[in-house]
Amino acid sequence: MLYRTAGQFKTSYNSDQALFPIKQDAFLLGVILLFALVIFPLTASEFTFQTILIPIMIYSLAALGLNILTGFAGQLSLGTAAFMGVGAYACYKMVTLMPWMNPIVAILFSGVFSAGVGVAFGIPSLRIKGFYLAIATLAAQFFLVWLFEKWAWLYNYNASGAIQVPNLKMFGVYIAGPQASSVVQYFVVLFIVSLLTMVCINLTRGNLGRTWKATRDMDIAAELIGINLMKSKLTAFAVSSYIVGVAGALFVFMWRGAAEPNLFDIPLSFRVLFIAIIGGLGSVMGNFLGAILIVGLPVVLNLLPAALGIPISSATVEHLNIMCIGSLIIFFLIVEPHGLAQLWKLIREKLIIWPFPH
Amino acid sequence: MLNDIFIAPFADMIAAPDFLLQVLWEGLVSGILYALIALGFVLIFRSSRIFNFAQGIMVVFAALTLVGLHAMGIPAWISVALTLGVMFILAVSIERIVLRPLVGQPDIILFMASIGITLFLIGGGEIIFGGENKVMITEELGIPTGDTVLEPWGGLLILQHLDITVVLVASALVAALLAFLNYTQMGRAIRALGDDHQAALSVGISLQTVWVLVWFIAGIIALVTGIAWGARAGVSFALEVIAYKALPVLMLGGLESITGAIIGGLLIGILEKLFEIYWGQPLLGGNTETWFAFVLALFVLLFRPQGLFGEKIIERV
Amino acid sequence: MKDTEGYVTADGRQIGGVLMELNNITLKFGGVTAISDISFDIHEGEIRAIIGPNGAGKSSMLNIISGFYTPTIGELWYKGEKRPQMRPYEIARMGVARTFQNIALFEGMTVLDNVMTGRLTHMHAGVAAQALWYGKARAEEIANREIVEKVIDFLEIQSIRKTPVGRLPYGLKKRVELARALAAEPSILLLDEPMAGMNVEEKEDMSRFILDVNDEFGTTICLIEHDMGVVMDLSDRVVVMDYGKKIGDGPPDEVRNNQDVIDAYLGVPS
Amino acid sequence: ESLYTPNLSYRTGPFAATGIPLMNGQKDYMSMLNARDGGVGGVEIAFEECETGYSTEKGVECYEKTKGKAIVTQPWSTGITLQVLPKTNIDMIPILAPGYGFSPMMDGKTFQWAFNAPSGYWDGADMIVQFIESEGSLEGKKVAFLHLDHPFGKEPLPVLEAAAAEKGFELLPIPVGLKEMQNQSAQWLQIRRERPDYVVMWGWGAMNAGAITEAVKTKFDMSKMLGIWWSGHDADLAIVGDKGKGYKSISWSFPDVDAGVMADIKKHVVDAGMTESNETEMSGVFYGRGVVMSMILAEGIKVAQDHFGEANINAEQLRWGLENLNVTEERLAELGMSGMVPPFATSCANHTGHSGGWMLEWDGAKFVKVSDHLTPNTASYSDIAMKSAADYATANAPWPVNEECGG
Amino acid sequence: MLDAAKTDETLLEVNNIEVIYNHVILVLKGVSLNVKKGGITALLGGNGAGKTTTLKAISNLLHSERGEVTKGSIIYKGERVQDLDPATLVKRGVIQVMEGRHCFEHLTVEENLLTGAYTRKASKGEIDADLQMVYDYFPRLKERRKSQAGYTSGGEQQMVAIGRALMSRPDTVLLDEPSMGLAPQLVEQIFEIVKSVNEKEGVSFLLAEQNTNVALKYAHFGYILENGRVVMDGPASELRENPDVKEFYLGVSDEGRKSFRDVRSYRRRKRWLA
Ligand SMILES: Nc1ncnc2c1ncn2[C@@H]1O[C@H](COP(=O)(O)OP(=O)(O)OP(=O)(O)O)[C@@H](O)[C@H]1O
Ligand SMILES: Nc1ncnc2c1ncn2[C@@H]1O[C@H](COP(=O)(O)OP(=O)(O)OP(=O)(O)O)[C@@H](O)[C@H]1O
Ligand SMILES: CC(C)C[C@H](N)C(=O)O
Ligand SMILES: [Mg+2]
Ligand SMILES: [Mg+2]
């Protein structure tokens, strides 16, 4: 009876549209916030920040961006990483060309560039559908990575061809670059990710969100009931690429500290896609669950043999790791094709009717 | 600038026709190899709407198994037979473990599952076979390895016998497949299955049988491809990246079309090579082969959204 | 455009002038001629039925009206103006709403959201406002939600408001589709077999809804239906099509007794 | 207690083929020390591998994961080196990147925590240019530079460009993308069209075998093809066998199966069943080089232990050790490694050592030395190095520079 | 008109089955029915009553919709068939025509029909003869035989679906809403075909229908499903006369057929089981 919803009545449309119509959910959110804002920062080790907390949030954001496009608007994209790259390179160029620029503003602004590029590569979606559309995103993927390599201006003609995050200060504290501390970066990431998540929640529950979902579920019908498909698809590309671009900038500036073009190649796209799908297409929360799984799992798998005192070589661990991830993807797809978010919903539904079976 | 784009390349082609021929030949051979991978994709896509990302790794897996078995001292041809056995077991397991529980799920879920299979095979393959580069048992299989040097227009044209063999074998394979799909009851069942799983089930088409068969055929194609690529470039997991090349080939040709896979493969193989040699390297700093195929496919799709030979997308309300 | 007065129906309702007129429409798909040279009109406020055997071209006609197909030959007048070549969404924004023969709901959304999509043409808040859920976006959301709730009440689907439509049985889906179309507050409502797959009781409900829409909002309705009982009882005028040709047009009673119609469609007079 | 010296290795992926023999050599040497001497200075060496697959991203992850206890980090990739370089400054962990990494690392004043002894890429590039120049003037010649399109492949470009300008040859860089390593037909068509006099190769992993087989196929004169030390792996050449005759690779190491150290490894490691290697591999250039690489680390540890008078040294102390290496002929003889690496020494300002090396040539079955001990002309690029180092420091400000080091 | 089942032999027996979708949605709450050999059995009921679900439970197509039979048993010709795959069932003679005309869009009409013969090991001649038979029943299909099924009209697709099932030469056909979307003439025609196939070939039918009128006209026996439960059963002739059935399913009351215009008033629906 923990999850009783009976007795919680809504008396106005306004309150029905509130973010957390059910009290328990609001409570859960409170607990999460408590952890995120107080408990983690106080207790987490450097290692936890760097391999768990920060990457999970950044990957969640990237997956959220992808989810807008693929999960909400139904346009399959295999080029997420390239758009992350656009964000990262844009941010790099901005802070190196204009060192006075506030880093957080730069990060938020870098998404604008990826949104532009995203829209350009989204134009074919007006004609091309389904897996065929994947080709447009793959073209973006491979072309952009190539461009990151060949266009030396992008990486300031560095000998290595990589971009290196300079030490950046805000209010006298280092927030990016090798000098920045993990806690600070954690808070920056937390702030931006929460902000954009909020934006996504708003967009997806509102009019634009419905437009996207209609386009996804049946584009012909959508057009016949008055949806301008071009606008719907292109806004999805724009919003999605914006978020993905910001995630890319965070990825490099708040986490990795440096990046070479290769980083933005297709394996990263796939990883983000895994997160979005395992988490649940068409869900906001799912991305976080997916990221916890996909980012957290390898960490656990890596630590496990040592913790259990089983002597296996690091290469074998890596192989086992890949195998496990592969199997888990299949496993989760079989258990619940609609992802962890759906699984959570089902559990909730069961809890609501608990202890009665039906 | 205009000269560099529109005139100089063609002047180069005319100036060294033997070289142009060589470029075309190289393009043709890689095109055939792309097409072979694409064939596996098409077959599976047709029968299950699964965009089977694992085709590339199946190539590696088949090649590694073959080489691995031979390294254990088993004669070459028996190794081939055993490898086919392994591919069959793989097909059966994939059907049992992955496909059966996922019947009727949306395309993207199945696509994801195929990536899951890919990861599993990469991990498993490396544990079993190790990561080192291996040499394909070309000679043991009786594949000719020499070359023929021609001198057209007093120039130089090198034709590897291996490449010629690949071209011939691939053509035979394609002909056989086309006949199978178009003239057999099973072929029709495969196409029906691609349209509507549920309806196919309802008329008694056994998904299990069709899928095992189709994945097994894809496995055979993978082995052939693996031998061909392996003989050219050695056998290692790096081969897996060539799988990406099959994607634009498929899209360009049309996801359901065998003919499309072949034509798409050849077109892409040849055009990307021409572009790289005559435009990419002199003007763009090279390496354009990483994206050229995709951009080309994209361009074609803008005019034919279902690819050159794909099935028209039926839009009704 | 013909200048026509309205007329009075058998049961004494006043029908307005011509709202839409289709002139010499022909539609070909490659070799197949789905519609050949058909003309008819729809008056403001009337219930106009299209009947005919399967494959006669009825749905295609509806598709032409809603802009999904472009006629090979022929023109369409709407509200006194010749309608130029337009995208379907532009046509929808001119007050044309419809339901589909093979239900075309957005399966991944709840009933409420589906019906809300009907309001899209009436919502204009910008992306930024929506992102922040602030100002216009919020006000608009609530205002439109109220309208949608009225439609939901009207069609008596309150209890399934939050259910994902994928889980609904056929009949309810049809009703939700109607709700979506109604939410758009269209001037003309096109219904493609709204009662297929329903039992008598459900058809009665549906009939009631259609009549009420027509009555209360004065919405013009053009419907395709195979149940002759329904067609005869509800419609003011009927077009009969067969093999792409028009074989009859007039009030139900007249059509019912037309020998061509009986031969081609009805079998036995009902 | 033990000294934790993680190795960011790769035994998987397209680079495993070249990685494995080297990493086996490294590991076996450490195992041998542990078995024979109980480690270094009586402390066992915990030589743990962390798999990166040569992926920069994974590499950084491994670095983060191991940096807590590590006294050294061995990134095993120029890309990873570049990315961890600024972090090591703050985490105070020395990077040991023998024969690879960022060439300006030779400036120890700027890169206090990074070491690429015994030789850097610019040394290698310079020696290769010297070698081909010894075959005749380079004036008006064309040299194709076939390289992996990766930080590693781009490393020698500044030096090669400078040399081209100075010696009047045309340099033609030909990049090989990571995805094309195994299918270099476009690159080799370009080579055929351009007809360069030499092909200098900066390859790694599957790129090496790809290039060599392709060269043979296009009938390129193998004696005009020269590689950096990471492009001289016996197994890559074995694929083409006789047809590869004449292919050369510069190297700062040379295998010697009869060396004392190899006998010890055989006795303490191989016979104890602790190796992952095999006889063929152990006779190759790469395995031998792996042994030398671990020796450098072990020497660093030893020097530090001796200097600080304690066995359980920390990362900072090891840094001192690596900065004060002096591997002389005598010391090599003591180690049973005479002739496996030229003698070299490091200092506070010189983190590379510039040992020089030999030109090796494939004779159809193995690599043989075809030159005397070559030494790089460091003066020719020290300016470039100083400038790069200074630029690096500015771009990464605040960046501490150790002005106390003398020349 | 036939009113009693032809034989008393039970062909198909559904015992008290429960079906759950997605692990949580309980749809059938204990449905039992008997299909007599050689008879036409109708399954009636409003929208969402569970007719389709019942048919799919029998033909084992639930699985691909994430539904499962959690209780009860299904016996065909004395054998438990719940765990067979659909293909095996088709081989044993049970075929389902799915609701909403699932055609193979990209195959031509004729190819669609031919897939129906997939499980048969018949000669080409026999199959051609059957094809001809289907074309005789549905002349319209013959005209469109070379078109891709995806481009045919709704009614044509329904014909394809039924024709395809007949091509498998089944013993038992599960027909889901055959009349939906068909012109009145054609509805009669299809039921005539059902009847003649039933009489001539001895094929048994279980048909789910909304069109109670026609269904009860042609069926021998009927079940009425409400909310996942059987609420009434009996020979068709009896059901036809039942006043409740008359009012709610046939739309006739004591005063005869009402006009659809007259049903405007709000009316509370009477339920057998609340
Ligand atoms: N895949 C599914 N997932 C969840 N619920 C489902 C699913 N399919 C059907 N249902 C639910 O099961 C119930 C019975 O559906 P079913 O399709 O069997 O009804 P029916 O009697 O055939 O109705 P109709 O006459 O409308 O076709 C409905 O309430 C429906 O919402
Ligand atoms: N996009 C299309 N391409 C080719 N043929 C088409 C297309 N749309 C419709 N047709 C053909 O046009 C004819 C008319 O089809 P339509 O769907 O309008 O029939 P209908 O009158 O609605 O029939 P039903 O009552 O069965 O729904 C049919 O023969 C159909 O096959
Ligand atoms: C570290 C080396 C052995 C590998 C590669 N050549 C690099 O420098 O990146
Ligand atoms: Mg129709
Ligand atoms: Mg049903």
Tab-separated table of N, CA and C and ligand atoms in Angstrom, chain B residues 316-317, chain C residues 54-55 57-60 101 192-193 224 226, chain E residues 153-155, ligand 4:
chain	number	residue	atom	x	y	z
B	316	ARG	N	-0.633	4.819	-47.177
B	316	ARG	CA	-2.072	4.888	-47.355
B	316	ARG	C	-2.684	5.372	-46.060
B	317	VAL	N	-3.860	5.958	-46.172
B	317	VAL	CA	-4.582	6.205	-44.929
B	317	VAL	C	-5.967	5.598	-45.067
C	54	ASN	N	-16.911	-1.909	-52.177
C	54	ASN	CA	-15.503	-1.816	-51.813
C	54	ASN	C	-14.648	-1.525	-53.031
C	55	GLY	N	-13.744	-0.621	-52.846
C	55	GLY	CA	-12.861	-0.282	-53.953
C	55	GLY	C	-13.468	0.706	-54.918
C	57	GLY	N	-13.780	3.842	-54.571
C	57	GLY	CA	-13.050	5.108	-54.617
C	57	GLY	C	-13.546	6.103	-53.578
C	58	LYS	N	-14.272	5.626	-52.588
C	58	LYS	CA	-14.829	6.526	-51.582
C	58	LYS	C	-13.725	7.142	-50.729
C	59	SER	N	-12.876	6.269	-50.200
C	59	SER	CA	-11.809	6.800	-49.359
C	59	SER	C	-10.924	7.728	-50.170
C	60	SER	N	-10.714	7.369	-51.408
C	60	SER	CA	-9.867	8.221	-52.244
C	60	SER	C	-10.482	9.600	-52.370
C	101	GLN	N	-10.185	5.330	-42.118
C	101	GLN	CA	-10.780	4.009	-42.226
C	101	GLN	C	-10.016	2.999	-41.371
C	192	ASP	N	-14.494	8.467	-42.224
C	192	ASP	CA	-14.358	7.308	-43.103
C	192	ASP	C	-14.732	6.053	-42.321
C	193	GLU	N	-15.904	5.545	-42.584
C	193	GLU	CA	-16.433	4.359	-41.915
C	193	GLU	C	-16.309	4.444	-40.396
C	224	ILE	N	-18.503	8.237	-44.853
C	224	ILE	CA	-18.567	7.019	-45.647
C	224	ILE	C	-19.035	5.939	-44.702
C	226	HIS	N	-20.849	1.753	-44.522
C	226	HIS	CA	-21.433	0.621	-45.230
C	226	HIS	C	-22.744	0.157	-44.623
E	153	SER	N	-8.081	-1.567	-51.866
E	153	SER	CA	-8.975	-0.905	-50.922
E	153	SER	C	-9.214	-1.796	-49.715
E	154	GLY	N	-9.808	-1.200	-48.699
E	154	GLY	CA	-10.027	-1.917	-47.459
E	154	GLY	C	-10.784	-3.227	-47.676
E	155	GLY	N	-11.830	-3.162	-48.443
E	155	GLY	CA	-12.631	-4.356	-48.667
E	155	GLY	C	-11.850	-5.417	-49.426
F	4	MG	MG	-12.305	3.057	-47.991
